[in-house]
PDB file of C-alpha atoms and ligand atoms in Angstrom:
ATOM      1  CA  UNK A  14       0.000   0.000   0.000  1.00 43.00           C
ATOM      2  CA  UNK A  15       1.161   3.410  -0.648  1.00 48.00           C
ATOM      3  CA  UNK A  16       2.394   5.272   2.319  1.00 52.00           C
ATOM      4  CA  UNK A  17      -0.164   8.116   1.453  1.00 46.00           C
ATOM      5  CA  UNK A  18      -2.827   5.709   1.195  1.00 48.00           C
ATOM      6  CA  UNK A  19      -3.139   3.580   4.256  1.00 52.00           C
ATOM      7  CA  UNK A  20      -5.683   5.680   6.257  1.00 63.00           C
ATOM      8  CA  UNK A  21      -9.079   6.034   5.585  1.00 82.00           C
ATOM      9  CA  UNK A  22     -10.513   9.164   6.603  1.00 89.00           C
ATOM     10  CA  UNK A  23     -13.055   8.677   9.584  1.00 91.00           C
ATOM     11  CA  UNK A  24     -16.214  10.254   8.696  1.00 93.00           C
ATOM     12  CA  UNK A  25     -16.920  12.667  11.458  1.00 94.00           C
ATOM     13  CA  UNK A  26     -13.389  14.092  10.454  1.00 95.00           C
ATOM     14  CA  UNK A  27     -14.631  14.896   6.788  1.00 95.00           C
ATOM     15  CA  UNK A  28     -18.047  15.981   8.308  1.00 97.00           C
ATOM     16  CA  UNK A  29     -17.051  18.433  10.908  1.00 98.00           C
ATOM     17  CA  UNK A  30     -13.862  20.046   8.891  1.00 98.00           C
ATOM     18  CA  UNK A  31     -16.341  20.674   5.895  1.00 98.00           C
ATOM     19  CA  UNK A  32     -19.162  22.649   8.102  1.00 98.00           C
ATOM     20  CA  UNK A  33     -16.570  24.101   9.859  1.00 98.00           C
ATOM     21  CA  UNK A  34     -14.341  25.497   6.292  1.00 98.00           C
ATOM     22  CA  UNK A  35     -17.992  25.965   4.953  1.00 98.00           C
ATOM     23  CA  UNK A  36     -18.804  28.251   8.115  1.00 98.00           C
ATOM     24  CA  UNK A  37     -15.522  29.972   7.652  1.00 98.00           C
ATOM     25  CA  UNK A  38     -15.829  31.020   4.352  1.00 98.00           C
ATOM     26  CA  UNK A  39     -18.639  32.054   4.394  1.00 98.00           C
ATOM     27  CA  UNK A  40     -18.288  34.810   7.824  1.00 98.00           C
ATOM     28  CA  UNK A  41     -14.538  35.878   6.047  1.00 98.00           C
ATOM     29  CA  UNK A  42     -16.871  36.062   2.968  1.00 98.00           C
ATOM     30  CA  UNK A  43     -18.995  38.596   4.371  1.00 98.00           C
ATOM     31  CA  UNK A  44     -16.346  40.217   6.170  1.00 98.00           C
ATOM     32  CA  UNK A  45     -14.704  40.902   2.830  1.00 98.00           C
ATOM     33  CA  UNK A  46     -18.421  42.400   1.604  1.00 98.00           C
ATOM     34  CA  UNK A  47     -19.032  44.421   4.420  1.00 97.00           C
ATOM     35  CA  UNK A  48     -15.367  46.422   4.380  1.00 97.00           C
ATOM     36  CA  UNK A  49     -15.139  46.873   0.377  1.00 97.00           C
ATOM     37  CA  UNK A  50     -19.098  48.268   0.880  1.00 97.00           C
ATOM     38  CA  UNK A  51     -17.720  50.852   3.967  1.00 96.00           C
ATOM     39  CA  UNK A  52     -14.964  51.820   2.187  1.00 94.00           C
ATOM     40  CA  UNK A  53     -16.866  52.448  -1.020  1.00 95.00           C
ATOM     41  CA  UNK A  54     -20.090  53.991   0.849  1.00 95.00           C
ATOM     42  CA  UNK A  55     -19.435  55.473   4.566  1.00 93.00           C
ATOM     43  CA  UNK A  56     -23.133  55.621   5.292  1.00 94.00           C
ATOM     44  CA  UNK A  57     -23.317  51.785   4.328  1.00 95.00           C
ATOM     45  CA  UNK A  58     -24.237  50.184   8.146  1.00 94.00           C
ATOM     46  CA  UNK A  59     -23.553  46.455   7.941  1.00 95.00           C
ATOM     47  CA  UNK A  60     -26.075  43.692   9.510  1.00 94.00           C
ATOM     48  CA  UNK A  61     -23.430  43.049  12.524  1.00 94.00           C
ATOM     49  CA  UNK A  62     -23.343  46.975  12.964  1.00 95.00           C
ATOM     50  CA  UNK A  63     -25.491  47.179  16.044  1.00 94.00           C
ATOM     51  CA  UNK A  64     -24.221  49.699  18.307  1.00 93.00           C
ATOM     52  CA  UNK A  65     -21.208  51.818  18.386  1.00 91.00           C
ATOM     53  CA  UNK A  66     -19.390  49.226  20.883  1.00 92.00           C
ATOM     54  CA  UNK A  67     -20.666  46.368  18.724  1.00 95.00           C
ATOM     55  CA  UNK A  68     -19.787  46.946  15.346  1.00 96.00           C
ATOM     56  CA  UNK A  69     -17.686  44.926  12.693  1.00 96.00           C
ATOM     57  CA  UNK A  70     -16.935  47.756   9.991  1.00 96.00           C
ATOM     58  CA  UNK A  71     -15.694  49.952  12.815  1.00 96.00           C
ATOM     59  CA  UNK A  72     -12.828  46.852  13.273  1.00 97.00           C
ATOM     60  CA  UNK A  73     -12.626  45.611   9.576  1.00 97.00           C
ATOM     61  CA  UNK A  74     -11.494  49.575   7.934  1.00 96.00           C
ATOM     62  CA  UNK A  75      -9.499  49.891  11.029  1.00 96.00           C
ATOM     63  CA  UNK A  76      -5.937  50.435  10.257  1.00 95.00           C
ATOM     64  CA  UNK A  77      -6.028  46.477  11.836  1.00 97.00           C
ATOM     65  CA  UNK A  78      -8.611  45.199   9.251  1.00 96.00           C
ATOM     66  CA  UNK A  79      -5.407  45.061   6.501  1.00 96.00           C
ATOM     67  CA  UNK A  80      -2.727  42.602   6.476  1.00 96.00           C
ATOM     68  CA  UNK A  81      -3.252  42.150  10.397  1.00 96.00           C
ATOM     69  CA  UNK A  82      -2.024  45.590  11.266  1.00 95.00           C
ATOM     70  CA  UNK A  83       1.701  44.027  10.445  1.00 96.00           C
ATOM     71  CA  UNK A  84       2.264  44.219   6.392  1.00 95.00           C
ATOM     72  CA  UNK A  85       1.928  47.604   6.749  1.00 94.00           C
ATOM     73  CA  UNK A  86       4.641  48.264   9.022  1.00 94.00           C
ATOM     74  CA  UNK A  87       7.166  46.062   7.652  1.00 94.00           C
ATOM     75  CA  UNK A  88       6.485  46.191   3.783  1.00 94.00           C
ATOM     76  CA  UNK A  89       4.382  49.532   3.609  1.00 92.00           C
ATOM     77  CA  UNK A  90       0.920  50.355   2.988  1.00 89.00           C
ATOM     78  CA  UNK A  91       0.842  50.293  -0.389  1.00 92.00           C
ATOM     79  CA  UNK A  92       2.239  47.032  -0.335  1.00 93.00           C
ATOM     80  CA  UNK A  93       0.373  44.374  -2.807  1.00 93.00           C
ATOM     81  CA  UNK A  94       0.576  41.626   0.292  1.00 93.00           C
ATOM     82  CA  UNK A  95      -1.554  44.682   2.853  1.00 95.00           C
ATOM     83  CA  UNK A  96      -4.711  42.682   1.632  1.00 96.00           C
ATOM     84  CA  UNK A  97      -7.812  42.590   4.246  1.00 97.00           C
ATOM     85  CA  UNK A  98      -7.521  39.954   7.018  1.00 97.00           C
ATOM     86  CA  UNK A  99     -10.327  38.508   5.047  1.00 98.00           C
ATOM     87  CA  UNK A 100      -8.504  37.331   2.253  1.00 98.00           C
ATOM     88  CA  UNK A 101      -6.228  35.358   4.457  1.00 97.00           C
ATOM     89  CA  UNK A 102      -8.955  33.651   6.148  1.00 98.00           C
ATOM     90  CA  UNK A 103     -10.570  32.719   2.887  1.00 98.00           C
ATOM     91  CA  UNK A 104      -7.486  31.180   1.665  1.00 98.00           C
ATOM     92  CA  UNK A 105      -6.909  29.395   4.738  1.00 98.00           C
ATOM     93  CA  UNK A 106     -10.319  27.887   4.771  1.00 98.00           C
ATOM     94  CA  UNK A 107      -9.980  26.745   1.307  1.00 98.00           C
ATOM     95  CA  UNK A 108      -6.786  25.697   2.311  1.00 98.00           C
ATOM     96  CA  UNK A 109      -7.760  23.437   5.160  1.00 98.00           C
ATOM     97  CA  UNK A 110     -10.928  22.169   2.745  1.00 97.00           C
ATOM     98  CA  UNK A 111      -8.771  21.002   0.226  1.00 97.00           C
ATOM     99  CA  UNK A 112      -6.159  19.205   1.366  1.00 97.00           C
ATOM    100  CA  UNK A 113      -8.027  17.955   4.651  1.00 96.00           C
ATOM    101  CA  UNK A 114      -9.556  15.609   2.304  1.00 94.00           C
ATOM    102  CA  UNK A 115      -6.219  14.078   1.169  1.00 93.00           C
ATOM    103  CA  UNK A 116      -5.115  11.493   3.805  1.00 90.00           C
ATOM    104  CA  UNK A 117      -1.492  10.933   4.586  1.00 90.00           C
ATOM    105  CA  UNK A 118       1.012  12.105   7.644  1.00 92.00           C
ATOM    106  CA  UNK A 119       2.393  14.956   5.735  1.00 94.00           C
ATOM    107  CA  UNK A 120      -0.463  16.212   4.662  1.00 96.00           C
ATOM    108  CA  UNK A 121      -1.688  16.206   8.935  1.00 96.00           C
ATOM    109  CA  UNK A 122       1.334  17.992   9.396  1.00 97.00           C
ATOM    110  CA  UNK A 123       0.499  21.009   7.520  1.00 98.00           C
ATOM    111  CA  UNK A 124      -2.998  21.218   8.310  1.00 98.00           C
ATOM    112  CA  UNK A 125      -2.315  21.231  11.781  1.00 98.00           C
ATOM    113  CA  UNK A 126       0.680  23.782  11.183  1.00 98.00           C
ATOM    114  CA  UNK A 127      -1.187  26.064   9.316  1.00 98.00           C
ATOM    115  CA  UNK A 128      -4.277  25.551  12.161  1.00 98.00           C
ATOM    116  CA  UNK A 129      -1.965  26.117  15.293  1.00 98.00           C
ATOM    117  CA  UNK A 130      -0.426  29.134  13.175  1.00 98.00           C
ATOM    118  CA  UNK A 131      -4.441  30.727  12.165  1.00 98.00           C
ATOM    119  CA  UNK A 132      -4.750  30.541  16.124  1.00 98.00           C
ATOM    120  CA  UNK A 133      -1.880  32.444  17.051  1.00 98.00           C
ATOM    121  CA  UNK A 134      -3.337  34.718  14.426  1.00 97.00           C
ATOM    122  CA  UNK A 135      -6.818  34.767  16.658  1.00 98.00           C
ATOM    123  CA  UNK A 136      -5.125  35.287  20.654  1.00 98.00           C
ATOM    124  CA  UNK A 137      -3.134  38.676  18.262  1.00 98.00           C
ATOM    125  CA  UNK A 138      -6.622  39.650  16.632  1.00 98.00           C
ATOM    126  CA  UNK A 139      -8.342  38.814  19.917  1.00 98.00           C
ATOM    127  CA  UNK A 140      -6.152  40.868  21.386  1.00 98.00           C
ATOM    128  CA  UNK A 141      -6.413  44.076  19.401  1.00 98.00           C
ATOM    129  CA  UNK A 142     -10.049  43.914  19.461  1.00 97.00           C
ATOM    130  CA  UNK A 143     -10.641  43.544  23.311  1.00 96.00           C
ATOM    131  CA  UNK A 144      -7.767  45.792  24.438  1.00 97.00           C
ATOM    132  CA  UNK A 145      -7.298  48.405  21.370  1.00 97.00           C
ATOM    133  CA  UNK A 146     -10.371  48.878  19.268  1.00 96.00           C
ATOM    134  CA  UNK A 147     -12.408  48.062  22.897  1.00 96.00           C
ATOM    135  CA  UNK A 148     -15.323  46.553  20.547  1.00 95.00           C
ATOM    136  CA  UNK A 149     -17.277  43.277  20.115  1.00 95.00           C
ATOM    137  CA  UNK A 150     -16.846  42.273  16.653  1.00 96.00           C
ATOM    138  CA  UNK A 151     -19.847  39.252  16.564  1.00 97.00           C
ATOM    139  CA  UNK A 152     -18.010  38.138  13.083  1.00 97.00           C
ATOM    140  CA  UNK A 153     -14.926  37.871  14.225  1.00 98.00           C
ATOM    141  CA  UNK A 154     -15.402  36.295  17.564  1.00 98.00           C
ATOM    142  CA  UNK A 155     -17.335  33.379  15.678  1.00 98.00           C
ATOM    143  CA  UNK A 156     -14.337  32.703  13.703  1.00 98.00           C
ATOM    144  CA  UNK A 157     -12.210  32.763  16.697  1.00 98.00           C
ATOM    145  CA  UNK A 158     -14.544  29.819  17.913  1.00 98.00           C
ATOM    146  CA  UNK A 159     -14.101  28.012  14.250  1.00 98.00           C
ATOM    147  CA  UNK A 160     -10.177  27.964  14.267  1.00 98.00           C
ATOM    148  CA  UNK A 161     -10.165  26.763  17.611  1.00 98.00           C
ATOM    149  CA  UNK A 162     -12.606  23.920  16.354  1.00 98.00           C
ATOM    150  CA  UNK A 163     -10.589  23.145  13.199  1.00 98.00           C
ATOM    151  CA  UNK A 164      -7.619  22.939  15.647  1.00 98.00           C
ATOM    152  CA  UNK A 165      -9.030  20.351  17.817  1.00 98.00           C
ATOM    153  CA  UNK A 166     -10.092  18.428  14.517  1.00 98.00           C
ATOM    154  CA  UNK A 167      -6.739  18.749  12.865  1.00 98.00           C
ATOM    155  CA  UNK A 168      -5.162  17.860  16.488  1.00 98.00           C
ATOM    156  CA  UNK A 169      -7.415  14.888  17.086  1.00 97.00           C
ATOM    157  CA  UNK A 170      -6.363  13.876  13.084  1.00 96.00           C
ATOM    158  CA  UNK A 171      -2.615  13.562  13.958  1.00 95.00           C
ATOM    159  CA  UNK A 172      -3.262  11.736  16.453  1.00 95.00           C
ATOM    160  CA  UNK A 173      -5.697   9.279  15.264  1.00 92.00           C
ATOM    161  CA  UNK A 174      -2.843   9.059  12.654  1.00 89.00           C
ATOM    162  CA  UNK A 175       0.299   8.901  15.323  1.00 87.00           C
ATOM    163  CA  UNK A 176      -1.770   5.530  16.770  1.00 89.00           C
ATOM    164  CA  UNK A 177      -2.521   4.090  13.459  1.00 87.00           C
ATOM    165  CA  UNK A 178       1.275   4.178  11.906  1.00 86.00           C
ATOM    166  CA  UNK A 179       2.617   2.192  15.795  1.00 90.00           C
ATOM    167  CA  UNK A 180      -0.248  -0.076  15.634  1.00 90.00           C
ATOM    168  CA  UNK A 181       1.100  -1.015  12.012  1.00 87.00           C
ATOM    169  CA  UNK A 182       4.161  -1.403  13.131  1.00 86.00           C
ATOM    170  CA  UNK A 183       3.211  -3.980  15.632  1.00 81.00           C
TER     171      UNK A 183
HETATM  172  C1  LIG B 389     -12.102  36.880   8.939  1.00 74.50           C
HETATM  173  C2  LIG B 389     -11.113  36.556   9.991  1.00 74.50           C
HETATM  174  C3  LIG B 389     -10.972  37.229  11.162  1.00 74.50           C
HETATM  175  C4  LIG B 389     -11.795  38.432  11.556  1.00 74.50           C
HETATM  176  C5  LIG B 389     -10.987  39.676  11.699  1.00 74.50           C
HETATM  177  O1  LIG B 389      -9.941  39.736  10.827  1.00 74.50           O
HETATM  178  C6  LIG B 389     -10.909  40.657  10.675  1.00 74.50           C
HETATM  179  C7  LIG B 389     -11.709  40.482   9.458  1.00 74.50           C
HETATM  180  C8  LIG B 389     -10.405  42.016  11.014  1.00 74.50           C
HETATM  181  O2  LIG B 389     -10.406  42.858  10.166  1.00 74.50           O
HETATM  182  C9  LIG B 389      -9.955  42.329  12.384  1.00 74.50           C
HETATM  183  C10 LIG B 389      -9.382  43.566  12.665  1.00 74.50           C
HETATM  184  C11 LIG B 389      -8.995  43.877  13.965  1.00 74.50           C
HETATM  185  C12 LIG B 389      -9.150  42.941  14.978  1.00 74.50           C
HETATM  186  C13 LIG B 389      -9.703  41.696  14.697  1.00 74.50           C
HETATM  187  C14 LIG B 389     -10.101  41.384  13.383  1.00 74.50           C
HETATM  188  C15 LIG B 389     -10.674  40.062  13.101  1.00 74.50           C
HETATM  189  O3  LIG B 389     -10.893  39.251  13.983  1.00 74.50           O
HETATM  190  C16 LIG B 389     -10.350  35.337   9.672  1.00 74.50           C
HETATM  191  C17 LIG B 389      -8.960  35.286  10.242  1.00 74.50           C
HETATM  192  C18 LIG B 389      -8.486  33.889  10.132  1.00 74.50           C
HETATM  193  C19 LIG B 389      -7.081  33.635  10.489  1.00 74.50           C
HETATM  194  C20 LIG B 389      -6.470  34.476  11.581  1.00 74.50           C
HETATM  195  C21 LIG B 389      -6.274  33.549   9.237  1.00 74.50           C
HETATM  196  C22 LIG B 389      -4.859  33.185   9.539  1.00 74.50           C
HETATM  197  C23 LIG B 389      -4.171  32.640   8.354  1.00 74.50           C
HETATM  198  C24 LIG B 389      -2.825  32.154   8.772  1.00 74.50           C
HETATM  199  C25 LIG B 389      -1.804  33.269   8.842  1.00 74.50           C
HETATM  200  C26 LIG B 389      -2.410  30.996   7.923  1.00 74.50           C
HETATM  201  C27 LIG B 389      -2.113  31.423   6.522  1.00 74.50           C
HETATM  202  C28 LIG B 389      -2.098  30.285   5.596  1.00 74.50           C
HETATM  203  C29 LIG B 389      -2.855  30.530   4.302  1.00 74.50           C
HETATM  204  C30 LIG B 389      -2.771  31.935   3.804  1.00 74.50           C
HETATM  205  C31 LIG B 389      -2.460  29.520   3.266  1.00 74.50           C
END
């Protein structure tokens, strides 16, 4: 058998990481619509604009909502990589969507990388908007709680893995 080859996939796995990428893509999605509509139309009030403490364009056209706040120091603002944050997290749900349906230890590896590394990326975002932009951003909070989901399925994935390869070994 093809090293590659020699683990199914258990259901649930498939299941929960495509709701999860769906759920993902679809908030970063919106969070992409609702910033190019503010910056386009000031007036435009977004469906998670409730109240001047609890609005998401407030944090998205915030000088935060671009290339995490960090492009722009290191490479400029008019850099081509200061993108909005929500063009990372489409690419990383598309990311984790794609591959997580290939099996194989390397391919484990990355996803859980990649997932570990999007959560870092959440405790710095999570961060900025308690303690800096002092506002509750419904949008991103939810996909706080979906990359720390995708982490425990991409954690539990490796694992299920780990057993699998010393069991064969047996
Ligand atoms: C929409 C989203 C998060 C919401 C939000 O980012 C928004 C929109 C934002 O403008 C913002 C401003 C100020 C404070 C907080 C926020 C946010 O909360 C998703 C991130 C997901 C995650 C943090 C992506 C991390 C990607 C990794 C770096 C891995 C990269 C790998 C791939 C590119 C292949």
């Amino acid at each position: 058998m093809a090293p590659g080859r020699s683990f199914r996939l258990p259901v649930w796995e498939i299941i929960s990481r495509c709701m999860l990428c769906m759920a993902g893509l679809v908030l970063s999605g919106y969070a992409f619509y609702v910033e190019t509509s503010k910056e386009a139309d000031h007036s435009y009030t977004a469906m998670c604009d409730v109240s001047e403490s609890v609005s998401c364009s407030k944090v998205f056209t915030s000088r935060f909502g671009r290339g995490f706040g960090l492009v722009e120091l290191i490479l400029g603002a008019d850099s081509p990589l200061n993108l909005p944050n929500s063009l990372f997290g489409l690419a990383f749900y598309i990311m984790q969507l794609s591959l997580g349906v290939l099996p194989g230890m390397s391919v484990s590896i990355v996803l859980l990388a990649t997932s570990v590394l999007s959560c870092l990326g959440c405790v710095y975002l999570a961060y900025i908007l308690y303690f800096i932009l002092q506002d509750a951003c419904i949008v991103c909070i939810s996909t706080y709680v979906i990359n720390t989901l995708l982490l425990i399925v991409n954690i539990k994935r490796l694992l299920i893995q780990g057993t699998a390869i010393l069991k064969k070994r047996q």
